[in-house]
Short mmCIF file of N, CA and C in Angstrom, two decimals:
data_model
loop_
_atom_site.label_atom_id
_atom_site.label_comp_id
_atom_site.label_asym_id
_atom_site.label_seq_id
_atom_site.Cartn_x
_atom_site.Cartn_y
_atom_site.Cartn_z
N MET A 1 0.83 -1.17 0.00
CA MET A 1 0.00 0.00 0.00
C MET A 1 0.88 1.23 0.00
N SER A 2 0.46 2.20 -0.71
CA SER A 2 1.26 3.40 -0.82
C SER A 2 0.86 4.42 0.24
N ARG A 3 1.74 5.34 0.48
CA ARG A 3 1.47 6.40 1.45
C ARG A 3 0.21 7.16 1.07
N SER A 4 0.00 7.41 -0.22
CA SER A 4 -1.14 8.21 -0.65
C SER A 4 -2.48 7.54 -0.31
N LYS A 5 -2.52 6.23 -0.23
CA LYS A 5 -3.77 5.55 0.10
C LYS A 5 -4.23 5.92 1.51
N PHE A 6 -3.31 6.17 2.43
CA PHE A 6 -3.66 6.44 3.81
C PHE A 6 -3.97 7.90 4.08
N HIS A 7 -3.49 8.81 3.28
CA HIS A 7 -3.75 10.24 3.45
C HIS A 7 -3.42 10.73 4.86
N LEU A 8 -2.26 10.35 5.35
CA LEU A 8 -1.86 10.80 6.67
C LEU A 8 -1.51 12.29 6.62
N PRO A 9 -1.82 13.01 7.68
CA PRO A 9 -1.47 14.43 7.72
C PRO A 9 0.05 14.61 7.61
N GLU A 10 0.45 15.65 6.92
CA GLU A 10 1.88 15.93 6.76
C GLU A 10 2.56 16.12 8.11
N SER A 11 1.84 16.69 9.08
CA SER A 11 2.43 16.91 10.41
C SER A 11 2.80 15.57 11.06
N LEU A 12 1.99 14.54 10.85
CA LEU A 12 2.30 13.23 11.41
C LEU A 12 3.46 12.60 10.66
N LEU A 13 3.46 12.70 9.35
CA LEU A 13 4.56 12.13 8.57
C LEU A 13 5.88 12.80 8.92
N SER A 14 5.88 14.11 9.09
CA SER A 14 7.13 14.81 9.40
C SER A 14 7.60 14.53 10.83
N ALA A 15 6.69 14.13 11.71
CA ALA A 15 7.05 13.85 13.10
C ALA A 15 7.26 12.36 13.35
N SER A 16 7.28 11.57 12.30
CA SER A 16 7.31 10.12 12.47
C SER A 16 8.51 9.62 13.28
N GLU A 17 9.61 10.33 13.27
CA GLU A 17 10.77 9.91 14.06
C GLU A 17 10.54 10.13 15.55
N LYS A 18 9.64 11.05 15.93
CA LYS A 18 9.37 11.33 17.34
C LYS A 18 8.27 10.44 17.91
N VAL A 19 7.50 9.81 17.04
CA VAL A 19 6.36 9.01 17.46
C VAL A 19 6.77 7.53 17.47
N PRO A 20 6.72 6.87 18.63
CA PRO A 20 7.18 5.48 18.68
C PRO A 20 6.29 4.52 17.88
N PHE A 21 4.98 4.78 17.84
CA PHE A 21 4.05 3.94 17.11
C PHE A 21 2.97 4.82 16.49
N ALA A 22 2.43 4.36 15.38
CA ALA A 22 1.27 5.00 14.76
C ALA A 22 0.29 3.90 14.38
N MET A 23 -0.99 4.27 14.35
CA MET A 23 -2.02 3.29 14.04
C MET A 23 -2.93 3.88 12.97
N TRP A 24 -3.24 3.07 11.98
CA TRP A 24 -4.20 3.45 10.95
C TRP A 24 -5.34 2.45 11.04
N VAL A 25 -6.56 2.96 11.22
CA VAL A 25 -7.72 2.08 11.40
C VAL A 25 -8.77 2.42 10.36
N ASP A 26 -9.26 1.40 9.69
CA ASP A 26 -10.44 1.54 8.85
C ASP A 26 -11.39 0.41 9.25
N PRO A 27 -12.59 0.36 8.71
CA PRO A 27 -13.54 -0.67 9.15
C PRO A 27 -13.08 -2.11 8.92
N GLU A 28 -12.09 -2.30 8.06
CA GLU A 28 -11.62 -3.66 7.76
C GLU A 28 -10.36 -4.05 8.55
N GLU A 29 -9.38 -3.14 8.57
CA GLU A 29 -8.10 -3.48 9.19
C GLU A 29 -7.59 -2.38 10.12
N LEU A 30 -6.83 -2.82 11.09
CA LEU A 30 -6.15 -1.94 12.02
C LEU A 30 -4.66 -2.23 11.81
N ARG A 31 -3.92 -1.22 11.36
CA ARG A 31 -2.50 -1.40 11.05
C ARG A 31 -1.67 -0.58 12.03
N ILE A 32 -0.62 -1.20 12.54
CA ILE A 32 0.27 -0.52 13.49
C ILE A 32 1.64 -0.40 12.83
N PHE A 33 2.21 0.79 12.94
CA PHE A 33 3.53 1.08 12.37
C PHE A 33 4.47 1.50 13.49
N ARG A 34 5.72 1.16 13.35
CA ARG A 34 6.74 1.63 14.29
C ARG A 34 7.17 3.02 13.87
N GLY A 35 7.69 3.82 14.81
CA GLY A 35 8.17 5.17 14.51
C GLY A 35 9.11 5.16 13.32
N GLY A 36 9.15 6.27 12.61
CA GLY A 36 9.93 6.35 11.39
C GLY A 36 9.19 5.66 10.26
N PHE A 37 7.85 5.77 10.29
CA PHE A 37 6.99 5.03 9.38
C PHE A 37 6.86 5.68 8.01
N GLY A 38 7.96 6.16 7.47
CA GLY A 38 7.93 6.73 6.14
C GLY A 38 7.41 5.76 5.10
N ASP A 39 7.62 4.47 5.33
CA ASP A 39 7.14 3.44 4.41
C ASP A 39 5.86 2.84 4.99
N LEU A 40 4.73 3.29 4.49
CA LEU A 40 3.46 2.81 5.01
C LEU A 40 3.02 1.50 4.38
N SER A 41 3.89 0.86 3.64
CA SER A 41 3.54 -0.43 3.06
C SER A 41 3.90 -1.58 4.00
N ASN A 42 4.60 -1.27 5.11
CA ASN A 42 5.05 -2.33 6.02
C ASN A 42 4.60 -2.11 7.46
N PRO A 43 3.32 -2.37 7.76
CA PRO A 43 2.93 -2.30 9.18
C PRO A 43 3.61 -3.43 9.94
N ILE A 44 3.88 -3.19 11.22
CA ILE A 44 4.49 -4.24 12.04
C ILE A 44 3.43 -5.20 12.58
N CYS A 45 2.17 -4.77 12.48
CA CYS A 45 1.07 -5.62 12.93
C CYS A 45 -0.20 -5.21 12.19
N THR A 46 -0.94 -6.18 11.73
CA THR A 46 -2.24 -5.93 11.09
C THR A 46 -3.27 -6.82 11.78
N LEU A 47 -4.34 -6.20 12.24
CA LEU A 47 -5.41 -6.91 12.93
C LEU A 47 -6.73 -6.65 12.21
N ARG A 48 -7.67 -7.55 12.35
CA ARG A 48 -9.01 -7.32 11.79
C ARG A 48 -9.77 -6.41 12.74
N THR A 49 -10.20 -5.28 12.24
CA THR A 49 -10.91 -4.30 13.06
C THR A 49 -12.12 -4.93 13.73
N ARG A 50 -12.85 -5.73 13.00
CA ARG A 50 -14.05 -6.36 13.55
C ARG A 50 -13.72 -7.19 14.79
N ASP A 51 -12.63 -7.94 14.74
CA ASP A 51 -12.25 -8.80 15.87
C ASP A 51 -11.99 -7.99 17.14
N ILE A 52 -11.51 -6.78 16.97
CA ILE A 52 -11.21 -5.92 18.11
C ILE A 52 -12.46 -5.19 18.59
N LEU A 53 -13.13 -4.51 17.67
CA LEU A 53 -14.17 -3.56 18.07
C LEU A 53 -15.53 -4.17 18.35
N GLN A 54 -15.79 -5.40 17.89
CA GLN A 54 -17.08 -5.99 18.24
C GLN A 54 -17.14 -6.31 19.73
N HIS A 55 -16.01 -6.27 20.40
CA HIS A 55 -15.97 -6.42 21.86
C HIS A 55 -16.64 -5.22 22.54
N TYR A 56 -16.65 -4.08 21.86
CA TYR A 56 -17.23 -2.84 22.41
C TYR A 56 -18.58 -2.50 21.80
N ASP A 57 -18.90 -3.13 20.66
CA ASP A 57 -20.21 -3.00 20.03
C ASP A 57 -20.47 -4.33 19.32
N ARG A 58 -21.31 -5.15 19.91
CA ARG A 58 -21.56 -6.49 19.37
C ARG A 58 -22.06 -6.46 17.92
N GLU A 59 -22.68 -5.38 17.51
CA GLU A 59 -23.24 -5.27 16.16
C GLU A 59 -22.26 -4.64 15.17
N PHE A 60 -21.02 -4.44 15.57
CA PHE A 60 -20.04 -3.76 14.72
C PHE A 60 -19.96 -4.38 13.32
N ALA A 61 -19.92 -5.68 13.23
CA ALA A 61 -19.74 -6.35 11.94
C ALA A 61 -20.99 -6.31 11.07
N SER A 62 -22.13 -6.00 11.64
CA SER A 62 -23.37 -6.08 10.87
C SER A 62 -23.99 -4.73 10.53
N LYS A 63 -23.30 -3.64 10.85
CA LYS A 63 -23.88 -2.34 10.52
C LYS A 63 -22.84 -1.43 9.89
N ARG A 64 -23.32 -0.40 9.24
CA ARG A 64 -22.44 0.57 8.60
C ARG A 64 -21.82 1.45 9.68
N ILE A 65 -20.51 1.60 9.61
CA ILE A 65 -19.78 2.36 10.62
C ILE A 65 -19.22 3.63 9.98
N PHE A 66 -19.51 4.76 10.58
CA PHE A 66 -18.99 6.04 10.10
C PHE A 66 -17.78 6.43 10.94
N SER A 67 -16.96 7.29 10.38
CA SER A 67 -15.68 7.66 10.97
C SER A 67 -15.77 8.10 12.43
N PRO A 68 -16.69 9.00 12.81
CA PRO A 68 -16.71 9.42 14.23
C PRO A 68 -16.97 8.25 15.19
N TYR A 69 -17.84 7.32 14.79
CA TYR A 69 -18.13 6.18 15.66
C TYR A 69 -16.95 5.22 15.69
N LEU A 70 -16.30 5.03 14.56
CA LEU A 70 -15.10 4.19 14.51
C LEU A 70 -14.05 4.75 15.47
N THR A 71 -13.86 6.06 15.44
CA THR A 71 -12.91 6.72 16.33
C THR A 71 -13.30 6.49 17.79
N THR A 72 -14.58 6.58 18.11
CA THR A 72 -15.06 6.37 19.47
C THR A 72 -14.77 4.94 19.94
N LEU A 73 -15.01 3.97 19.07
CA LEU A 73 -14.75 2.57 19.44
C LEU A 73 -13.27 2.30 19.62
N VAL A 74 -12.44 2.86 18.75
CA VAL A 74 -10.99 2.69 18.89
C VAL A 74 -10.52 3.33 20.21
N ASP A 75 -11.07 4.49 20.52
CA ASP A 75 -10.73 5.15 21.78
C ASP A 75 -11.13 4.28 22.97
N ALA A 76 -12.30 3.65 22.90
CA ALA A 76 -12.73 2.75 23.98
C ALA A 76 -11.75 1.59 24.14
N TRP A 77 -11.31 1.03 23.02
CA TRP A 77 -10.35 -0.08 23.06
C TRP A 77 -9.03 0.37 23.67
N LEU A 78 -8.52 1.52 23.23
CA LEU A 78 -7.24 2.02 23.76
C LEU A 78 -7.34 2.31 25.26
N ARG A 79 -8.47 2.86 25.69
CA ARG A 79 -8.66 3.11 27.13
C ARG A 79 -8.77 1.80 27.91
N ASP A 80 -9.37 0.80 27.28
CA ASP A 80 -9.45 -0.51 27.93
C ASP A 80 -8.05 -1.11 28.07
N LEU A 81 -7.23 -0.95 27.04
CA LEU A 81 -5.85 -1.43 27.12
C LEU A 81 -5.07 -0.69 28.21
N ALA A 82 -5.34 0.61 28.36
CA ALA A 82 -4.61 1.42 29.35
C ALA A 82 -5.11 1.19 30.78
N TYR A 83 -6.44 0.99 30.94
CA TYR A 83 -7.02 0.95 32.29
C TYR A 83 -7.83 -0.30 32.61
N HIS A 84 -8.04 -1.18 31.63
CA HIS A 84 -8.84 -2.40 31.83
C HIS A 84 -10.21 -2.08 32.40
N TRP A 85 -10.87 -1.05 31.87
CA TRP A 85 -12.18 -0.66 32.37
C TRP A 85 -13.27 -1.66 31.99
N LYS A 86 -13.07 -2.42 30.91
CA LYS A 86 -14.08 -3.37 30.47
C LYS A 86 -13.60 -4.81 30.61
N SER A 87 -12.33 -5.04 30.37
CA SER A 87 -11.81 -6.41 30.32
C SER A 87 -10.50 -6.54 31.08
N PRO A 88 -10.31 -7.66 31.76
CA PRO A 88 -9.00 -7.88 32.37
C PRO A 88 -7.92 -8.05 31.30
N VAL A 89 -8.31 -8.64 30.16
CA VAL A 89 -7.38 -8.80 29.04
C VAL A 89 -8.11 -8.32 27.78
N PRO A 90 -7.94 -7.06 27.40
CA PRO A 90 -8.62 -6.51 26.23
C PRO A 90 -8.18 -7.22 24.93
N PRO A 91 -8.99 -7.13 23.90
CA PRO A 91 -8.65 -7.75 22.62
C PRO A 91 -7.28 -7.30 22.12
N ALA A 92 -6.50 -8.24 21.61
CA ALA A 92 -5.19 -8.02 21.00
C ALA A 92 -4.12 -7.54 21.99
N ALA A 93 -4.39 -7.67 23.29
CA ALA A 93 -3.40 -7.24 24.28
C ALA A 93 -2.08 -8.00 24.11
N ALA A 94 -2.16 -9.28 23.84
CA ALA A 94 -0.93 -10.08 23.69
C ALA A 94 -0.11 -9.61 22.49
N GLU A 95 -0.78 -9.31 21.38
CA GLU A 95 -0.07 -8.84 20.19
C GLU A 95 0.62 -7.49 20.46
N LEU A 96 -0.10 -6.60 21.14
CA LEU A 96 0.47 -5.28 21.43
C LEU A 96 1.60 -5.39 22.46
N GLU A 97 1.48 -6.31 23.38
CA GLU A 97 2.55 -6.52 24.36
C GLU A 97 3.82 -7.01 23.66
N ALA A 98 3.67 -7.91 22.70
CA ALA A 98 4.82 -8.43 21.96
C ALA A 98 5.53 -7.33 21.17
N LEU A 99 4.79 -6.31 20.75
CA LEU A 99 5.37 -5.19 20.00
C LEU A 99 6.03 -4.16 20.92
N GLY A 100 5.71 -4.21 22.22
CA GLY A 100 6.20 -3.19 23.14
C GLY A 100 5.27 -2.00 23.22
N LEU A 101 4.11 -2.10 22.60
CA LEU A 101 3.14 -1.00 22.60
C LEU A 101 2.24 -1.02 23.82
N LEU A 102 1.86 -2.19 24.29
CA LEU A 102 0.96 -2.27 25.44
C LEU A 102 1.56 -1.59 26.66
N GLN A 103 2.84 -1.79 26.87
CA GLN A 103 3.51 -1.19 28.02
C GLN A 103 3.45 0.34 27.94
N GLN A 104 3.52 0.90 26.74
CA GLN A 104 3.46 2.35 26.59
C GLN A 104 2.05 2.89 26.77
N LEU A 105 1.04 2.06 26.52
CA LEU A 105 -0.35 2.49 26.69
C LEU A 105 -0.80 2.42 28.14
N SER A 106 -0.20 1.55 28.91
CA SER A 106 -0.62 1.32 30.28
C SER A 106 -0.64 2.61 31.10
N GLY A 107 -1.82 2.94 31.62
CA GLY A 107 -1.98 4.13 32.44
C GLY A 107 -1.97 5.43 31.66
N GLY A 108 -1.95 5.36 30.34
CA GLY A 108 -1.89 6.57 29.52
C GLY A 108 -3.25 7.17 29.24
N SER A 109 -3.27 8.14 28.36
CA SER A 109 -4.50 8.80 27.96
C SER A 109 -4.59 8.79 26.44
N THR A 110 -5.76 9.13 25.93
CA THR A 110 -5.95 9.18 24.48
C THR A 110 -6.36 10.58 24.06
N GLU A 111 -5.93 10.95 22.87
CA GLU A 111 -6.35 12.20 22.25
C GLU A 111 -6.65 11.89 20.80
N THR A 112 -7.80 12.34 20.32
CA THR A 112 -8.17 12.07 18.94
C THR A 112 -7.24 12.75 17.98
N GLU A 113 -6.92 13.99 18.24
CA GLU A 113 -5.97 14.73 17.41
C GLU A 113 -4.97 15.43 18.30
N ALA A 114 -3.77 14.90 18.31
CA ALA A 114 -2.73 15.48 19.17
C ALA A 114 -1.70 16.21 18.31
N ARG A 115 -1.17 17.28 18.82
CA ARG A 115 -0.08 17.98 18.13
C ARG A 115 1.20 17.22 18.40
N VAL A 116 1.97 17.01 17.33
CA VAL A 116 3.20 16.25 17.46
C VAL A 116 4.38 17.17 17.27
#
């Protein structure tokens, strides 16, 4: 996949060396990139979005999902990973732990649009 397919903001691309991980989520796939992600064709992890987010909305796979709601569900998942508010072991926790990302999320906060 090319960089243009993802349409990442230039501010994020230019700050990629400062960001340890980046995530691109669409209704089909959740892709995680390591910092310095100038090459968006090589995510370090790809997960099925449905497998993750249906834990927070059982009907996720059977209804049309719009961007604001997708963002809300991803935020719920990230907060669950950080605080275990819903699950003792949130979806894909083992995969994120193996990447070194889970440890960085633990006790953290989320921002939909952060300045980098």
